[in-house]
mmCIF file with all atom_site columns, C-alpha atoms and ligand atoms in Angstrom:
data_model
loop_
_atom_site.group_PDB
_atom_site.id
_atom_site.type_symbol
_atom_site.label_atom_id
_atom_site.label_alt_id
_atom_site.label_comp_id
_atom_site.label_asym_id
_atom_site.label_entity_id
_atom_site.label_seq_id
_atom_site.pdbx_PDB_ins_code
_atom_site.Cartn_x
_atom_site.Cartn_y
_atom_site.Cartn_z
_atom_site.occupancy
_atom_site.B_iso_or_equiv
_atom_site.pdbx_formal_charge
_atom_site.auth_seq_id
_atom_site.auth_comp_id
_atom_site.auth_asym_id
_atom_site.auth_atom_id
_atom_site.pdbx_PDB_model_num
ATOM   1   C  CA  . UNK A 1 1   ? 25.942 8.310  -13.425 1.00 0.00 ? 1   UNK A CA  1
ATOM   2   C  CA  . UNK A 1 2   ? 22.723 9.655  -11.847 1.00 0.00 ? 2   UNK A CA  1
ATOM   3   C  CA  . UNK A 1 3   ? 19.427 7.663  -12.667 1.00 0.00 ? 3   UNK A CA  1
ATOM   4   C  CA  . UNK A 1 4   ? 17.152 9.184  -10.179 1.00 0.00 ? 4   UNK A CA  1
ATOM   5   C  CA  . UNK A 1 5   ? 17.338 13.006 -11.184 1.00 0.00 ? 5   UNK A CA  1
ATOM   6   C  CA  . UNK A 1 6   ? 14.435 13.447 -8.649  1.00 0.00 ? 6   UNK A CA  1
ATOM   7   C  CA  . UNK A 1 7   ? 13.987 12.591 -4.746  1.00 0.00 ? 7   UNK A CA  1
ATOM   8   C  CA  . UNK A 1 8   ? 10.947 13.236 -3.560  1.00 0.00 ? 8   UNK A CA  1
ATOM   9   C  CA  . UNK A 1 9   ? 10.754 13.178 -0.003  1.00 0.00 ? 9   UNK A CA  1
ATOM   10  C  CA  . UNK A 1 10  ? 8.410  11.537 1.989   1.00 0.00 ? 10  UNK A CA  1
ATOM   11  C  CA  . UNK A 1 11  ? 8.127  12.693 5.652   1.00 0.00 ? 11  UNK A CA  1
ATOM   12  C  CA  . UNK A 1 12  ? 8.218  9.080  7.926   1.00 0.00 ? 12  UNK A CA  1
ATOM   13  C  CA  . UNK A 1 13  ? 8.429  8.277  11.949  1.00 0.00 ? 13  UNK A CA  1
ATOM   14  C  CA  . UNK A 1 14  ? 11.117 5.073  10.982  1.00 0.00 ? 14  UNK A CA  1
ATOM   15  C  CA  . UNK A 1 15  ? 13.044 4.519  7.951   1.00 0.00 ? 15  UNK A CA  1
ATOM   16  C  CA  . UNK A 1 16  ? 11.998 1.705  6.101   1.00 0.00 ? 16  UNK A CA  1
ATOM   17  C  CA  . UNK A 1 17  ? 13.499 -1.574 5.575   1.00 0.00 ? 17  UNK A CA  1
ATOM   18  C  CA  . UNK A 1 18  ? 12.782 -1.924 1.923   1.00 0.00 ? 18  UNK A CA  1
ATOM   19  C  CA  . UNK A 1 19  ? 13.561 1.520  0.413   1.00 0.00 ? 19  UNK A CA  1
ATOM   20  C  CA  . UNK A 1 20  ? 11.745 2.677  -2.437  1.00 0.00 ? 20  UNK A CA  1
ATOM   21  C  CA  . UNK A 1 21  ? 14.043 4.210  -5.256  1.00 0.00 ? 21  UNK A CA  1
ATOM   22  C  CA  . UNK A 1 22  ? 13.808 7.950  -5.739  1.00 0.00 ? 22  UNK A CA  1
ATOM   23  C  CA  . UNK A 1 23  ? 12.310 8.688  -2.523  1.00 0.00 ? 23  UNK A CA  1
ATOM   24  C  CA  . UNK A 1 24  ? 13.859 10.647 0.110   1.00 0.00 ? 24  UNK A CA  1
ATOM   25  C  CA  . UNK A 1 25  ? 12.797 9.561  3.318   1.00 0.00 ? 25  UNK A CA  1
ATOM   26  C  CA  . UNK A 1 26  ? 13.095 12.197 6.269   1.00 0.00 ? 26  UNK A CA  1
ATOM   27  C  CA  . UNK A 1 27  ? 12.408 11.615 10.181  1.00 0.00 ? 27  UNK A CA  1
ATOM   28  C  CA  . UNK A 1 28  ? 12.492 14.524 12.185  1.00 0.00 ? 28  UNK A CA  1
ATOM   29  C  CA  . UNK A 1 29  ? 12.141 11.841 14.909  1.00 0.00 ? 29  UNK A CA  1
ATOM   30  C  CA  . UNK A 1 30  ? 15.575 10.135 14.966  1.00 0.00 ? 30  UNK A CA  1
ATOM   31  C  CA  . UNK A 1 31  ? 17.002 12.929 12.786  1.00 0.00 ? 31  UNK A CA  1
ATOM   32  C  CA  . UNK A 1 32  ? 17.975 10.561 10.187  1.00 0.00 ? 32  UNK A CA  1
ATOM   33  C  CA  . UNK A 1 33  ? 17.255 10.798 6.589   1.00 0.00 ? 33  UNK A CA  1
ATOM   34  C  CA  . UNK A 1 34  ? 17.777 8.102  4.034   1.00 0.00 ? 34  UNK A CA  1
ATOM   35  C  CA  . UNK A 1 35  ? 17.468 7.075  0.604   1.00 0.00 ? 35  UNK A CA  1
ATOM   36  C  CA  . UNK A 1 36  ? 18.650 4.521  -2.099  1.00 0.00 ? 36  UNK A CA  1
ATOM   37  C  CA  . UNK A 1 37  ? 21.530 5.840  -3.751  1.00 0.00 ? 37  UNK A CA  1
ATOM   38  C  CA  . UNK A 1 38  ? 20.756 7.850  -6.704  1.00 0.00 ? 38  UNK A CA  1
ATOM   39  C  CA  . UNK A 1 39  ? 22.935 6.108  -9.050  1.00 0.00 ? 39  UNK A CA  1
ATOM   40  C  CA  . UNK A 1 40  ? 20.826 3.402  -8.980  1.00 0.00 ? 40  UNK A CA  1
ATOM   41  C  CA  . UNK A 1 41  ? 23.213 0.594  -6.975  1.00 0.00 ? 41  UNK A CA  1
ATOM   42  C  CA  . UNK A 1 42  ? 20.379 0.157  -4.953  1.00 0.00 ? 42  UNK A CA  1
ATOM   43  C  CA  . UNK A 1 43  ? 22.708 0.815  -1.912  1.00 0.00 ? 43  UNK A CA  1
ATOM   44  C  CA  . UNK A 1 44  ? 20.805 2.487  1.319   1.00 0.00 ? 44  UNK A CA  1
ATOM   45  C  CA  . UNK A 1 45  ? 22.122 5.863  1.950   1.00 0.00 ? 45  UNK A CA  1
ATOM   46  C  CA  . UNK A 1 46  ? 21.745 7.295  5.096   1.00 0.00 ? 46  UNK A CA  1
ATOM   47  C  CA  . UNK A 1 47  ? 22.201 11.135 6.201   1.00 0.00 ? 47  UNK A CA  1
ATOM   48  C  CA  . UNK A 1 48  ? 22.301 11.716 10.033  1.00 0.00 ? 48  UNK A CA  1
ATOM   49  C  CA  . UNK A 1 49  ? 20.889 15.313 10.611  1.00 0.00 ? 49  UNK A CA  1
ATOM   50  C  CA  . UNK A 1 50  ? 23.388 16.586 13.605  1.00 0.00 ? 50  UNK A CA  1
ATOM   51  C  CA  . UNK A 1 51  ? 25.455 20.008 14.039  1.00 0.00 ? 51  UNK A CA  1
ATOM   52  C  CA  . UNK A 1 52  ? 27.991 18.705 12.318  1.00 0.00 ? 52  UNK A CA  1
ATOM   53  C  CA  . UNK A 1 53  ? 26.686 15.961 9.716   1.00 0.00 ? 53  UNK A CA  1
ATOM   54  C  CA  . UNK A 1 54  ? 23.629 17.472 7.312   1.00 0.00 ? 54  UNK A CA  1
ATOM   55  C  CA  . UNK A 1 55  ? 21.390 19.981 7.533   1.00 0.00 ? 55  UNK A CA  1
ATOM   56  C  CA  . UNK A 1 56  ? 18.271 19.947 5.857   1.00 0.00 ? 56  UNK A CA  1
ATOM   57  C  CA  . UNK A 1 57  ? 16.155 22.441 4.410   1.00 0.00 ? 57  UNK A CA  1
ATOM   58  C  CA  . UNK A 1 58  ? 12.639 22.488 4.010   1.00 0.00 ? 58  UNK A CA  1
ATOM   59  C  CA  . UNK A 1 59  ? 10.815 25.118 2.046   1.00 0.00 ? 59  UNK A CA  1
ATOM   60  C  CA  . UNK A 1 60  ? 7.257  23.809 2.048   1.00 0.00 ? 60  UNK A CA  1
ATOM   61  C  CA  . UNK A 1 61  ? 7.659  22.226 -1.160  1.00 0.00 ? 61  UNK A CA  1
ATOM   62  C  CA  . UNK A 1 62  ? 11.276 20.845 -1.897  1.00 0.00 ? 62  UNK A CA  1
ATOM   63  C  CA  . UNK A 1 63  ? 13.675 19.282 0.251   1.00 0.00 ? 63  UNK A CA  1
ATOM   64  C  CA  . UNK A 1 64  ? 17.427 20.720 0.423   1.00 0.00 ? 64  UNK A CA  1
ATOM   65  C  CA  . UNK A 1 65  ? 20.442 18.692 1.742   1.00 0.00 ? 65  UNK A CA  1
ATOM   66  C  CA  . UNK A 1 66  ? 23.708 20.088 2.935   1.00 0.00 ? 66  UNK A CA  1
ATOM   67  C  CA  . UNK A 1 67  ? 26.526 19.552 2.482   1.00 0.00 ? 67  UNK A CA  1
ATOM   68  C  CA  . UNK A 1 68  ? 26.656 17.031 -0.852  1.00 0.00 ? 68  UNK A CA  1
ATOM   69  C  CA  . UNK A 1 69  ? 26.342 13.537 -0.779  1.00 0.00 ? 69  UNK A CA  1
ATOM   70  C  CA  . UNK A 1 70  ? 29.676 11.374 -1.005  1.00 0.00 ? 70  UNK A CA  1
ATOM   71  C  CA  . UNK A 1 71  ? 29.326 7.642  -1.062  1.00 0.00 ? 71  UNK A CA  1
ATOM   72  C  CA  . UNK A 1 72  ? 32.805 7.009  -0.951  1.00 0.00 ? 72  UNK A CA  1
ATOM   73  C  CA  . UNK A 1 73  ? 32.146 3.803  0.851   1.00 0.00 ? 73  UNK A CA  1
ATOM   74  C  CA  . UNK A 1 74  ? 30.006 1.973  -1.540  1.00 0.00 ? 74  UNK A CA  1
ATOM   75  C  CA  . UNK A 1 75  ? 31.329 0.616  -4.826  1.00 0.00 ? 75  UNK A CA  1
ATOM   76  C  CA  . UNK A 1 76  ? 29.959 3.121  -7.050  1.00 0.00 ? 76  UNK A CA  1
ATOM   77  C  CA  . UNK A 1 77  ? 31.657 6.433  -4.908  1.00 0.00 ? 77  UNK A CA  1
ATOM   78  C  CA  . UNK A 1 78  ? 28.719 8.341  -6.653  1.00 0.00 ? 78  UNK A CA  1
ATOM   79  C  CA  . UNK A 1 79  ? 29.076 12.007 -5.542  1.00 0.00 ? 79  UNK A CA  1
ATOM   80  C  CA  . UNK A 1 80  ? 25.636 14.532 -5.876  1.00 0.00 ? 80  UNK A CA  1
ATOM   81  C  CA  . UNK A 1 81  ? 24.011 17.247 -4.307  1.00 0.00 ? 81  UNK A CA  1
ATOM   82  C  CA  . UNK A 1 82  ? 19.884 17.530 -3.367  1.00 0.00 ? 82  UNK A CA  1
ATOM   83  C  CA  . UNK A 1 83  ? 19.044 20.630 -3.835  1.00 0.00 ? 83  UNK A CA  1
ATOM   84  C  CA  . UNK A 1 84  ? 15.217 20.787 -3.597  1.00 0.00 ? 84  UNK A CA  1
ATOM   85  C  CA  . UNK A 1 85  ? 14.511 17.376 -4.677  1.00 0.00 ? 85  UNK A CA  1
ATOM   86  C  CA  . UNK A 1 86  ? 17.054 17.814 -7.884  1.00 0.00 ? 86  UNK A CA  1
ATOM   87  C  CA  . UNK A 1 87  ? 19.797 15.316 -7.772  1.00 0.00 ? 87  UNK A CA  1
ATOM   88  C  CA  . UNK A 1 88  ? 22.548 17.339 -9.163  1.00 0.00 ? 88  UNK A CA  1
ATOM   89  C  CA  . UNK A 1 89  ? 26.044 14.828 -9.982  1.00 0.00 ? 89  UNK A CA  1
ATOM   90  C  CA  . UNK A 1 90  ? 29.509 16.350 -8.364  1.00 0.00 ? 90  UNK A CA  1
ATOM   91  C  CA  . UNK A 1 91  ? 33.171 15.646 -9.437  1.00 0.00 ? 91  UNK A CA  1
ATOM   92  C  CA  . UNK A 1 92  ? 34.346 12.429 -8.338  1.00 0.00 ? 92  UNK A CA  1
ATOM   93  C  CA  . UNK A 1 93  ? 36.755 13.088 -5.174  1.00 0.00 ? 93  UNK A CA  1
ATOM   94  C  CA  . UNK A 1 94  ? 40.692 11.601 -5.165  1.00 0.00 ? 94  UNK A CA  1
ATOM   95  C  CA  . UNK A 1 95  ? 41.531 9.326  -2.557  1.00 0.00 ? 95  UNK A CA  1
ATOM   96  C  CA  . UNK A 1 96  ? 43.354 12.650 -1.051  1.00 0.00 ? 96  UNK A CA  1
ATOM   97  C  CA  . UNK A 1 97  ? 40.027 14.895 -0.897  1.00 0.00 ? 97  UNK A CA  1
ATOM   98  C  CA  . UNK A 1 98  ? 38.137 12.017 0.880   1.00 0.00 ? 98  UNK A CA  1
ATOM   99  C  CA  . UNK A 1 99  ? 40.868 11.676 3.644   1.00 0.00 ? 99  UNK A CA  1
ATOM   100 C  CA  . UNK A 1 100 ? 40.455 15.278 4.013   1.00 0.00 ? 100 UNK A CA  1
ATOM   101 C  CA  . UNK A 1 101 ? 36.971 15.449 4.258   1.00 0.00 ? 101 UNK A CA  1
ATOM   102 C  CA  . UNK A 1 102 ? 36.994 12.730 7.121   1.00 0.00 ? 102 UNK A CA  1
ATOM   103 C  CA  . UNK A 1 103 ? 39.696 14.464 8.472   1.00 0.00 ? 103 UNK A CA  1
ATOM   104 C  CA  . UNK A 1 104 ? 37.294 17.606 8.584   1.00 0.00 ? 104 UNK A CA  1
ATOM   105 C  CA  . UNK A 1 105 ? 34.584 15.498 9.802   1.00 0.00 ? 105 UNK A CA  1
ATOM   106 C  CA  . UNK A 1 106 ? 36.785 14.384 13.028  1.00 0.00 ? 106 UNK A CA  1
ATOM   107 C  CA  . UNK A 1 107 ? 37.877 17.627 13.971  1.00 0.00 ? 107 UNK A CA  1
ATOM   108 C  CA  . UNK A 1 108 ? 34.401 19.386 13.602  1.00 0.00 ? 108 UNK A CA  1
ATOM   109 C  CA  . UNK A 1 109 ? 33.441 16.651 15.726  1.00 0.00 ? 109 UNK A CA  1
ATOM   110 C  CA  . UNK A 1 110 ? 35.529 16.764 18.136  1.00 0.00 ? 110 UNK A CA  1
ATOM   111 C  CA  . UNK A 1 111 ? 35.343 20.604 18.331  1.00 0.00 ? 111 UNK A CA  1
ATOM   112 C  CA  . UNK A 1 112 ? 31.543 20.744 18.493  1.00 0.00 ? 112 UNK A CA  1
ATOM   113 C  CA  . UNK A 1 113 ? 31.482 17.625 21.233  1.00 0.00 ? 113 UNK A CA  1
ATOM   114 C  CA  . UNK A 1 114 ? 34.776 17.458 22.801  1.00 0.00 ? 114 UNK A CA  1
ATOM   115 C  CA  . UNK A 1 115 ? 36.312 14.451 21.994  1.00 0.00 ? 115 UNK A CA  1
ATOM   116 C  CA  . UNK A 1 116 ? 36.094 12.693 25.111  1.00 0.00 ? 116 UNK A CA  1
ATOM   117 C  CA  . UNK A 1 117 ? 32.226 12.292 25.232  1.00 0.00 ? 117 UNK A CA  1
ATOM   118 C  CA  . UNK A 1 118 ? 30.351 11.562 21.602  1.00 0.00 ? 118 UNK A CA  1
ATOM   119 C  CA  . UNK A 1 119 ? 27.277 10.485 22.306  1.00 0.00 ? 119 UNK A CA  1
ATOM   120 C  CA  . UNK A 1 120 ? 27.586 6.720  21.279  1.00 0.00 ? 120 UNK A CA  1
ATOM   121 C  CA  . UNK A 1 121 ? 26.194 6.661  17.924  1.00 0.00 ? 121 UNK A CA  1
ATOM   122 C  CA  . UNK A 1 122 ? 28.244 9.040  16.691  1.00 0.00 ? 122 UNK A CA  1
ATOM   123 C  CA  . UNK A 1 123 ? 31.692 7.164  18.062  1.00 0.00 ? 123 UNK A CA  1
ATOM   124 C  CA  . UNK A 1 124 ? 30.118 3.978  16.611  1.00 0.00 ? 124 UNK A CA  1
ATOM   125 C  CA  . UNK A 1 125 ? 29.650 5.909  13.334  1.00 0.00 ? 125 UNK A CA  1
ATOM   126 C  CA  . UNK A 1 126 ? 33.420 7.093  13.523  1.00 0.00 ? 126 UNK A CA  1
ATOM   127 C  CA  . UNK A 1 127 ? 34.637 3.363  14.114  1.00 0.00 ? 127 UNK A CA  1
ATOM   128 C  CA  . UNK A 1 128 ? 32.676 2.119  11.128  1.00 0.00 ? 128 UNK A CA  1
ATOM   129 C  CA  . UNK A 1 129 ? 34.705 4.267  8.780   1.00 0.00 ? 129 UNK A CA  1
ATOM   130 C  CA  . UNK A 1 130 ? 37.658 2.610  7.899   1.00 0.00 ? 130 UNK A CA  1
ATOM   131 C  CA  . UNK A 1 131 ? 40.579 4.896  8.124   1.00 0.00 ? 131 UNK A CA  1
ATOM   132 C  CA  . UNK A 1 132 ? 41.993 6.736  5.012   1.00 0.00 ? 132 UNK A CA  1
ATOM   133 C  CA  . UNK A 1 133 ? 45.427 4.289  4.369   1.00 0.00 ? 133 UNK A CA  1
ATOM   134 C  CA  . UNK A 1 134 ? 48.325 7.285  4.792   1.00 0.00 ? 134 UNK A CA  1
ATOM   135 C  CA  . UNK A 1 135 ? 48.654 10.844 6.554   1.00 0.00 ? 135 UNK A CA  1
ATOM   136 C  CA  . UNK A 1 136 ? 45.247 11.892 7.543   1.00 0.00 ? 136 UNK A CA  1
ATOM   137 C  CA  . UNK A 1 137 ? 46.582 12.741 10.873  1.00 0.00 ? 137 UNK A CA  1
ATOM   138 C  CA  . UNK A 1 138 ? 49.386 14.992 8.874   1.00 0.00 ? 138 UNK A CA  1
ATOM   139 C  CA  . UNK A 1 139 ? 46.605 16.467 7.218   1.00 0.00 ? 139 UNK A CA  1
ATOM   140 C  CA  . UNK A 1 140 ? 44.632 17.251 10.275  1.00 0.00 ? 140 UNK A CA  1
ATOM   141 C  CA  . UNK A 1 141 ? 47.193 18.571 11.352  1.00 0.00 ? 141 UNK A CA  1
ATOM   142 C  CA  . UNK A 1 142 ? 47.810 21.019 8.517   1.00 0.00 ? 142 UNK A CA  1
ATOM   143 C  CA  . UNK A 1 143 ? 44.194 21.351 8.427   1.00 0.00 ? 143 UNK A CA  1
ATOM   144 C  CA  . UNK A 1 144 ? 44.434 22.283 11.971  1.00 0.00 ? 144 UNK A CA  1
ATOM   145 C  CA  . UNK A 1 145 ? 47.185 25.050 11.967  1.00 0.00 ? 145 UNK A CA  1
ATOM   146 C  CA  . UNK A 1 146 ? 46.767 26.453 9.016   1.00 0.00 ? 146 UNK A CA  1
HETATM 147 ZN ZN1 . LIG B 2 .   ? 25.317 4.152  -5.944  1.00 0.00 ? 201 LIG B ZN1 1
#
């Protein structure tokens, strides 16, 4: 369930401590954009900006995320897109999908970086993601050959 159909984005040096609900912060400083999850939980949700995390579009207006948003890690697992400021909801993902997706994640990683040197946050990032229970490495490696 969406609550906050709307994020408007506010354009900030640091991300606050205290976020405000239905606001989208963005710094271009740190490359980091966060908000409070858009179901409502009240959960921070933070977006790095970086080759291979999200992108983010800026029109003059509106402000466009890519790709969606998965929470898998908080309780609610709430799934949207941000397409100019419009919270749109997305199908809930299977265990399976997410384990792909991180999968995904690791190996554009460690194509784009080379796995022996991510820069630190990232590998900190990558540790604080507890590991999908069974076969992501079998489906990396599908992933990878086929
Ligand atoms: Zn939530």
């Amino acid at each position: 369930m969406i609550v906050h159909n709307m994020l408007e984005h506010r354009f900030v040096r640091n991300i606050p401590e205290e976020l405000e609900p239905g606001v989208l912060y963005v710094s271009m400083e740190y490359g980091m954009v966060s908000h409070s999850c858009a179901c409502g939980c009240g959960e921070e949700v933070t977006t790095p900006l970086t080759p291979t995390d999200w992108h983010l579009v800026y029109d003059g207006e509106a402000v466009t995320l890519n790709p969606s948003v998965g929470n898998w890690n908080l309780a609610c697992r709430s799934h949207y897109v941000i397409r100019r400021g419009h919270v749109i909801e997305a199908g809930p993902w299977s265990e399976r999908e997410v384990a792909a997706e991180r999968a995904r994640d690791r190996a554009s990683k460690a194509r784009y970086y080379g796995t022996a040197d991510l820069p630190v946050e990232i590998a900190e990032q990558q540790e604080a993601v507890p590991a999908p229970a069974v076969g992501w490495f079998e489906r990396l490696k599908r992933w990878l050959v086929g």
